[in-house]
Amino acid sequence: MLYNVVLFLHILGAVIMFMAIAVLALSMLSMVQSKDTENIRRWSGLAVKTDALFPMSTLLILLPALYLVFSAWGWGTAWINVSLAALLGASFLGPVINLRRLKGILAAAEAETDVIPSAVLMNKVRDRVLWNSVFVMAMLAVGILFLMAVKLTLIGSLITMALAVAAGFGLAQFILFKTRPETSVDTVSFR
């Protein structure tokens, strides 16, 4: 009975983390496509608040996971060790990289006086480090979920995490490319 309750809490933590990642990604996509400073202000405010869910979800994942490792699995299981390292790495990205940049976007949006976002604000919204961090974090979470289901050996687990990181970088670059600002034909010089 206790094992099942602890497993439920572990899964609940993962669900909260995936929900937070989804809201954060939606906020970023909405900001990068926004033509209105007020929308960027709203979405960046939501993103800053959402980022606060990551430490709570990490604890909800980690504490039950430790119980599950000690009571059932043991530390000799490769996928558990790789998943733990990936979880701690992803948890590091939130407060160190994401939150600081998201607060910077919010502060810049609050300081804007024009309805149309300035180039400075949009450069903050399109920050490649932020986009890479968020989407690598998202794909690491998917990789961990995959390892929980498939339970690979050390080599398979490491390959899974390498693919997750590469997918995160690739997805971030794809989105930034697809949402790049359009250059008007009127403003292009043909000299």
Short mmCIF file of N, CA, C and O in Angstrom, two decimals, residues 46-126:
data_model
loop_
_atom_site.label_atom_id
_atom_site.label_comp_id
_atom_site.label_asym_id
_atom_site.label_seq_id
_atom_site.Cartn_x
_atom_site.Cartn_y
_atom_site.Cartn_z
N LEU A 46 2.97 35.17 -16.58
CA LEU A 46 2.57 33.78 -16.38
C LEU A 46 3.78 32.85 -16.39
O LEU A 46 3.87 31.93 -15.57
N ALA A 47 4.71 33.10 -17.29
CA ALA A 47 5.90 32.25 -17.38
C ALA A 47 6.73 32.33 -16.10
O ALA A 47 7.22 31.31 -15.60
N VAL A 48 6.88 33.53 -15.54
CA VAL A 48 7.63 33.69 -14.29
C VAL A 48 6.95 32.93 -13.16
O VAL A 48 7.60 32.22 -12.38
N LYS A 49 5.62 33.05 -13.07
CA LYS A 49 4.87 32.33 -12.03
C LYS A 49 4.95 30.82 -12.22
O LYS A 49 5.07 30.06 -11.26
N THR A 50 4.87 30.38 -13.47
CA THR A 50 4.91 28.94 -13.78
C THR A 50 6.26 28.34 -13.41
O THR A 50 6.34 27.21 -12.94
N ASP A 51 7.33 29.11 -13.61
CA ASP A 51 8.66 28.60 -13.31
C ASP A 51 8.79 28.20 -11.84
O ASP A 51 9.59 27.34 -11.50
N ALA A 52 7.97 28.79 -10.98
CA ALA A 52 7.99 28.45 -9.56
C ALA A 52 7.50 27.02 -9.29
O ALA A 52 7.76 26.47 -8.22
N LEU A 53 6.80 26.42 -10.24
CA LEU A 53 6.32 25.05 -10.07
C LEU A 53 7.44 24.01 -10.19
O LEU A 53 7.30 22.89 -9.70
N PHE A 54 8.54 24.37 -10.85
CA PHE A 54 9.59 23.38 -11.10
C PHE A 54 10.25 22.87 -9.83
O PHE A 54 10.42 21.65 -9.68
N PRO A 55 10.62 23.72 -8.87
CA PRO A 55 11.21 23.16 -7.64
C PRO A 55 10.24 22.24 -6.89
O PRO A 55 10.63 21.19 -6.40
N MET A 56 8.96 22.65 -6.84
CA MET A 56 7.97 21.81 -6.15
C MET A 56 7.81 20.47 -6.86
O MET A 56 7.78 19.41 -6.22
N SER A 57 7.72 20.50 -8.19
CA SER A 57 7.54 19.24 -8.92
C SER A 57 8.79 18.36 -8.80
O SER A 57 8.68 17.14 -8.70
N THR A 58 9.96 18.99 -8.78
CA THR A 58 11.20 18.21 -8.62
C THR A 58 11.22 17.50 -7.28
O THR A 58 11.57 16.32 -7.20
N LEU A 59 10.81 18.21 -6.23
CA LEU A 59 10.75 17.56 -4.91
C LEU A 59 9.72 16.44 -4.88
O LEU A 59 9.95 15.39 -4.30
N LEU A 60 8.57 16.68 -5.53
CA LEU A 60 7.53 15.65 -5.57
C LEU A 60 7.98 14.43 -6.38
O LEU A 60 7.51 13.33 -6.15
N ILE A 61 8.87 14.64 -7.31
CA ILE A 61 9.42 13.51 -8.07
C ILE A 61 10.54 12.85 -7.28
O ILE A 61 10.59 11.62 -7.16
N LEU A 62 11.44 13.67 -6.75
CA LEU A 62 12.67 13.17 -6.16
C LEU A 62 12.47 12.44 -4.83
O LEU A 62 13.03 11.35 -4.64
N LEU A 63 11.71 13.00 -3.92
CA LEU A 63 11.55 12.36 -2.61
C LEU A 63 10.91 10.97 -2.71
O LEU A 63 11.44 10.00 -2.16
N PRO A 64 9.79 10.84 -3.43
CA PRO A 64 9.25 9.48 -3.60
C PRO A 64 10.21 8.58 -4.38
O PRO A 64 10.30 7.38 -4.11
N ALA A 65 10.94 9.15 -5.35
CA ALA A 65 11.89 8.34 -6.13
C ALA A 65 12.96 7.74 -5.22
O ALA A 65 13.35 6.57 -5.40
N LEU A 66 13.44 8.52 -4.27
CA LEU A 66 14.44 8.00 -3.34
C LEU A 66 13.89 6.82 -2.54
O LEU A 66 14.57 5.82 -2.35
N TYR A 67 12.64 6.95 -2.08
CA TYR A 67 12.01 5.84 -1.37
C TYR A 67 11.91 4.61 -2.28
O TYR A 67 12.23 3.49 -1.87
N LEU A 68 11.49 4.82 -3.53
CA LEU A 68 11.33 3.71 -4.46
C LEU A 68 12.68 3.05 -4.75
O LEU A 68 12.76 1.82 -4.86
N VAL A 69 13.73 3.86 -4.87
CA VAL A 69 15.06 3.30 -5.12
C VAL A 69 15.51 2.46 -3.94
O VAL A 69 15.97 1.33 -4.10
N PHE A 70 15.37 3.00 -2.74
CA PHE A 70 15.83 2.28 -1.55
C PHE A 70 14.97 1.05 -1.25
O PHE A 70 15.48 0.04 -0.78
N SER A 71 13.68 1.12 -1.52
CA SER A 71 12.80 0.00 -1.15
C SER A 71 12.67 -1.07 -2.23
O SER A 71 12.37 -2.21 -1.91
N ALA A 72 12.89 -0.71 -3.50
CA ALA A 72 12.61 -1.69 -4.54
C ALA A 72 13.72 -1.84 -5.59
O ALA A 72 14.02 -2.96 -5.99
N TRP A 73 14.30 -0.76 -6.04
CA TRP A 73 15.18 -0.83 -7.20
C TRP A 73 16.66 -0.93 -6.87
O TRP A 73 17.38 -1.70 -7.48
N GLY A 74 17.14 -0.09 -6.00
CA GLY A 74 18.56 -0.05 -5.69
C GLY A 74 19.32 0.89 -6.63
O GLY A 74 18.83 1.25 -7.70
N TRP A 75 20.51 1.30 -6.20
CA TRP A 75 21.30 2.28 -6.96
C TRP A 75 22.08 1.65 -8.12
O TRP A 75 22.68 2.36 -8.90
N GLY A 76 22.04 0.35 -8.24
CA GLY A 76 22.78 -0.30 -9.32
C GLY A 76 22.05 -0.31 -10.65
O GLY A 76 22.52 -0.88 -11.62
N THR A 77 20.91 0.32 -10.71
CA THR A 77 20.11 0.33 -11.93
C THR A 77 20.46 1.56 -12.76
O THR A 77 20.25 2.70 -12.34
N ALA A 78 21.00 1.33 -13.95
CA ALA A 78 21.56 2.42 -14.77
C ALA A 78 20.52 3.48 -15.13
O ALA A 78 20.80 4.68 -15.02
N TRP A 79 19.34 3.07 -15.56
CA TRP A 79 18.36 4.06 -16.00
C TRP A 79 17.95 4.98 -14.87
O TRP A 79 17.63 6.16 -15.11
N ILE A 80 17.96 4.48 -13.65
CA ILE A 80 17.61 5.32 -12.49
C ILE A 80 18.69 6.38 -12.28
O ILE A 80 18.39 7.55 -12.08
N ASN A 81 19.95 5.96 -12.33
CA ASN A 81 21.04 6.91 -12.11
C ASN A 81 21.09 7.98 -13.20
O ASN A 81 21.29 9.16 -12.91
N VAL A 82 20.90 7.56 -14.44
CA VAL A 82 20.90 8.53 -15.55
C VAL A 82 19.70 9.46 -15.44
O VAL A 82 19.81 10.67 -15.65
N SER A 83 18.54 8.91 -15.10
CA SER A 83 17.34 9.74 -14.93
C SER A 83 17.52 10.75 -13.80
O SER A 83 17.11 11.92 -13.93
N LEU A 84 18.11 10.32 -12.71
CA LEU A 84 18.35 11.23 -11.58
C LEU A 84 19.29 12.36 -12.00
O LEU A 84 19.02 13.53 -11.70
N ALA A 85 20.35 12.03 -12.71
CA ALA A 85 21.29 13.07 -13.18
C ALA A 85 20.58 14.03 -14.13
O ALA A 85 20.77 15.25 -14.05
N ALA A 86 19.75 13.50 -15.01
CA ALA A 86 19.02 14.36 -15.96
C ALA A 86 18.01 15.25 -15.24
O ALA A 86 17.86 16.43 -15.56
N LEU A 87 17.32 14.69 -14.23
CA LEU A 87 16.36 15.48 -13.45
C LEU A 87 17.06 16.62 -12.73
O LEU A 87 16.59 17.76 -12.74
N LEU A 88 18.19 16.32 -12.11
CA LEU A 88 18.93 17.37 -11.40
C LEU A 88 19.46 18.41 -12.38
O LEU A 88 19.42 19.62 -12.09
N GLY A 89 19.91 17.97 -13.55
CA GLY A 89 20.38 18.91 -14.57
C GLY A 89 19.25 19.80 -15.05
O GLY A 89 19.43 21.02 -15.18
N ALA A 90 18.10 19.22 -15.33
CA ALA A 90 16.95 20.00 -15.79
C ALA A 90 16.48 20.96 -14.69
O ALA A 90 16.10 22.10 -14.98
N SER A 91 16.53 20.53 -13.45
CA SER A 91 16.12 21.38 -12.33
C SER A 91 17.06 22.57 -12.16
O SER A 91 16.65 23.63 -11.71
N PHE A 92 18.30 22.40 -12.56
CA PHE A 92 19.28 23.47 -12.51
C PHE A 92 18.96 24.55 -13.54
O PHE A 92 19.15 25.74 -13.30
N LEU A 93 18.45 24.14 -14.72
CA LEU A 93 18.18 25.08 -15.80
C LEU A 93 17.12 26.11 -15.43
O LEU A 93 17.23 27.28 -15.79
N GLY A 94 16.09 25.67 -14.70
CA GLY A 94 14.99 26.57 -14.36
C GLY A 94 15.41 27.83 -13.62
O GLY A 94 15.33 28.93 -14.16
N PRO A 95 15.90 27.69 -12.40
CA PRO A 95 16.22 28.92 -11.65
C PRO A 95 17.47 29.64 -12.16
O PRO A 95 17.55 30.86 -12.09
N VAL A 96 18.45 28.92 -12.67
CA VAL A 96 19.70 29.55 -13.07
C VAL A 96 19.60 30.25 -14.42
O VAL A 96 20.09 31.36 -14.59
N ILE A 97 18.94 29.62 -15.38
CA ILE A 97 18.89 30.20 -16.73
C ILE A 97 17.50 30.79 -17.02
O ILE A 97 17.38 31.96 -17.36
N ASN A 98 16.48 30.00 -16.89
CA ASN A 98 15.15 30.42 -17.33
C ASN A 98 14.57 31.56 -16.52
O ASN A 98 14.13 32.56 -17.09
N LEU A 99 14.52 31.42 -15.21
CA LEU A 99 13.83 32.40 -14.38
C LEU A 99 14.44 33.79 -14.52
O LEU A 99 13.72 34.78 -14.64
N ARG A 100 15.75 33.87 -14.54
CA ARG A 100 16.42 35.17 -14.65
C ARG A 100 16.05 35.84 -15.98
O ARG A 100 15.73 37.02 -16.03
N ARG A 101 16.05 35.09 -17.04
CA ARG A 101 15.72 35.65 -18.36
C ARG A 101 14.23 35.99 -18.48
O ARG A 101 13.85 37.00 -19.08
N LEU A 102 13.38 35.14 -17.92
CA LEU A 102 11.95 35.42 -17.96
C LEU A 102 11.62 36.68 -17.16
O LEU A 102 10.80 37.50 -17.59
N LYS A 103 12.27 36.86 -16.01
CA LYS A 103 12.07 38.09 -15.24
C LYS A 103 12.58 39.30 -16.01
O LYS A 103 12.01 40.40 -15.93
N GLY A 104 13.66 39.12 -16.78
CA GLY A 104 14.17 40.20 -17.62
C GLY A 104 13.18 40.60 -18.70
O GLY A 104 13.01 41.79 -18.99
N ILE A 105 12.52 39.61 -19.30
CA ILE A 105 11.49 39.89 -20.31
C ILE A 105 10.33 40.64 -19.66
O ILE A 105 9.85 41.64 -20.19
N LEU A 106 9.89 40.18 -18.49
CA LEU A 106 8.78 40.82 -17.79
C LEU A 106 9.13 42.27 -17.43
O LEU A 106 8.33 43.19 -17.67
N ALA A 107 10.33 42.49 -16.90
CA ALA A 107 10.75 43.85 -16.55
C ALA A 107 10.81 44.74 -17.78
O ALA A 107 10.36 45.90 -17.75
N ALA A 108 11.34 44.23 -18.89
CA ALA A 108 11.42 45.01 -20.13
C ALA A 108 10.02 45.31 -20.67
O ALA A 108 9.76 46.42 -21.14
N ALA A 109 9.11 44.34 -20.58
CA ALA A 109 7.74 44.55 -21.06
C ALA A 109 7.02 45.58 -20.20
O ALA A 109 6.27 46.42 -20.71
N GLU A 110 7.25 45.53 -18.89
CA GLU A 110 6.62 46.50 -17.99
C GLU A 110 7.18 47.90 -18.21
O GLU A 110 6.49 48.89 -18.00
N ALA A 111 8.43 48.01 -18.65
CA ALA A 111 9.05 49.31 -18.89
C ALA A 111 8.66 49.90 -20.25
O ALA A 111 8.82 51.10 -20.46
N GLU A 112 8.16 49.06 -21.15
CA GLU A 112 7.78 49.54 -22.49
C GLU A 112 6.63 50.53 -22.38
O GLU A 112 5.69 50.33 -21.62
N THR A 113 6.71 51.59 -23.18
CA THR A 113 5.63 52.58 -23.21
C THR A 113 4.84 52.49 -24.52
O THR A 113 3.73 53.00 -24.59
N ASP A 114 5.40 51.83 -25.50
CA ASP A 114 4.74 51.71 -26.80
C ASP A 114 3.89 50.44 -26.84
O ASP A 114 4.20 49.44 -26.20
N VAL A 115 2.81 50.50 -27.59
CA VAL A 115 1.93 49.34 -27.74
C VAL A 115 2.64 48.23 -28.51
O VAL A 115 2.48 47.05 -28.20
N ILE A 116 3.43 48.62 -29.50
CA ILE A 116 4.15 47.65 -30.31
C ILE A 116 5.49 47.36 -29.62
O ILE A 116 6.22 48.28 -29.26
N PRO A 117 5.82 46.09 -29.41
CA PRO A 117 7.06 45.75 -28.70
C PRO A 117 8.30 46.27 -29.44
O PRO A 117 8.38 46.19 -30.66
N SER A 118 9.23 46.79 -28.68
CA SER A 118 10.47 47.29 -29.26
C SER A 118 11.36 46.13 -29.69
O SER A 118 11.17 44.99 -29.28
N ALA A 119 12.36 46.46 -30.50
CA ALA A 119 13.33 45.44 -30.95
C ALA A 119 14.10 44.89 -29.75
O ALA A 119 14.41 43.68 -29.71
N VAL A 120 14.38 45.73 -28.77
CA VAL A 120 15.10 45.28 -27.57
C VAL A 120 14.28 44.22 -26.82
O VAL A 120 14.80 43.18 -26.42
N LEU A 121 12.99 44.50 -26.65
CA LEU A 121 12.11 43.54 -25.97
C LEU A 121 12.02 42.24 -26.77
O LEU A 121 12.13 41.14 -26.20
N MET A 122 11.84 42.33 -28.06
CA MET A 122 11.71 41.12 -28.87
C MET A 122 13.02 40.32 -28.90
O MET A 122 12.99 39.10 -28.97
N ASN A 123 14.15 41.00 -28.81
CA ASN A 123 15.43 40.28 -28.71
C ASN A 123 15.50 39.48 -27.41
O ASN A 123 16.03 38.37 -27.39
N LYS A 124 14.96 40.03 -26.33
CA LYS A 124 14.91 39.29 -25.06
C LYS A 124 13.98 38.08 -25.18
O LYS A 124 14.27 37.01 -24.67
N VAL A 125 12.85 38.28 -25.85
CA VAL A 125 11.89 37.18 -26.05
C VAL A 125 12.51 36.08 -26.90
O VAL A 125 12.27 34.90 -26.66
N ARG A 126 13.34 36.44 -27.87
CA ARG A 126 13.94 35.47 -28.78
C ARG A 126 15.31 34.97 -28.30
O ARG A 126 16.05 34.37 -29.07
#
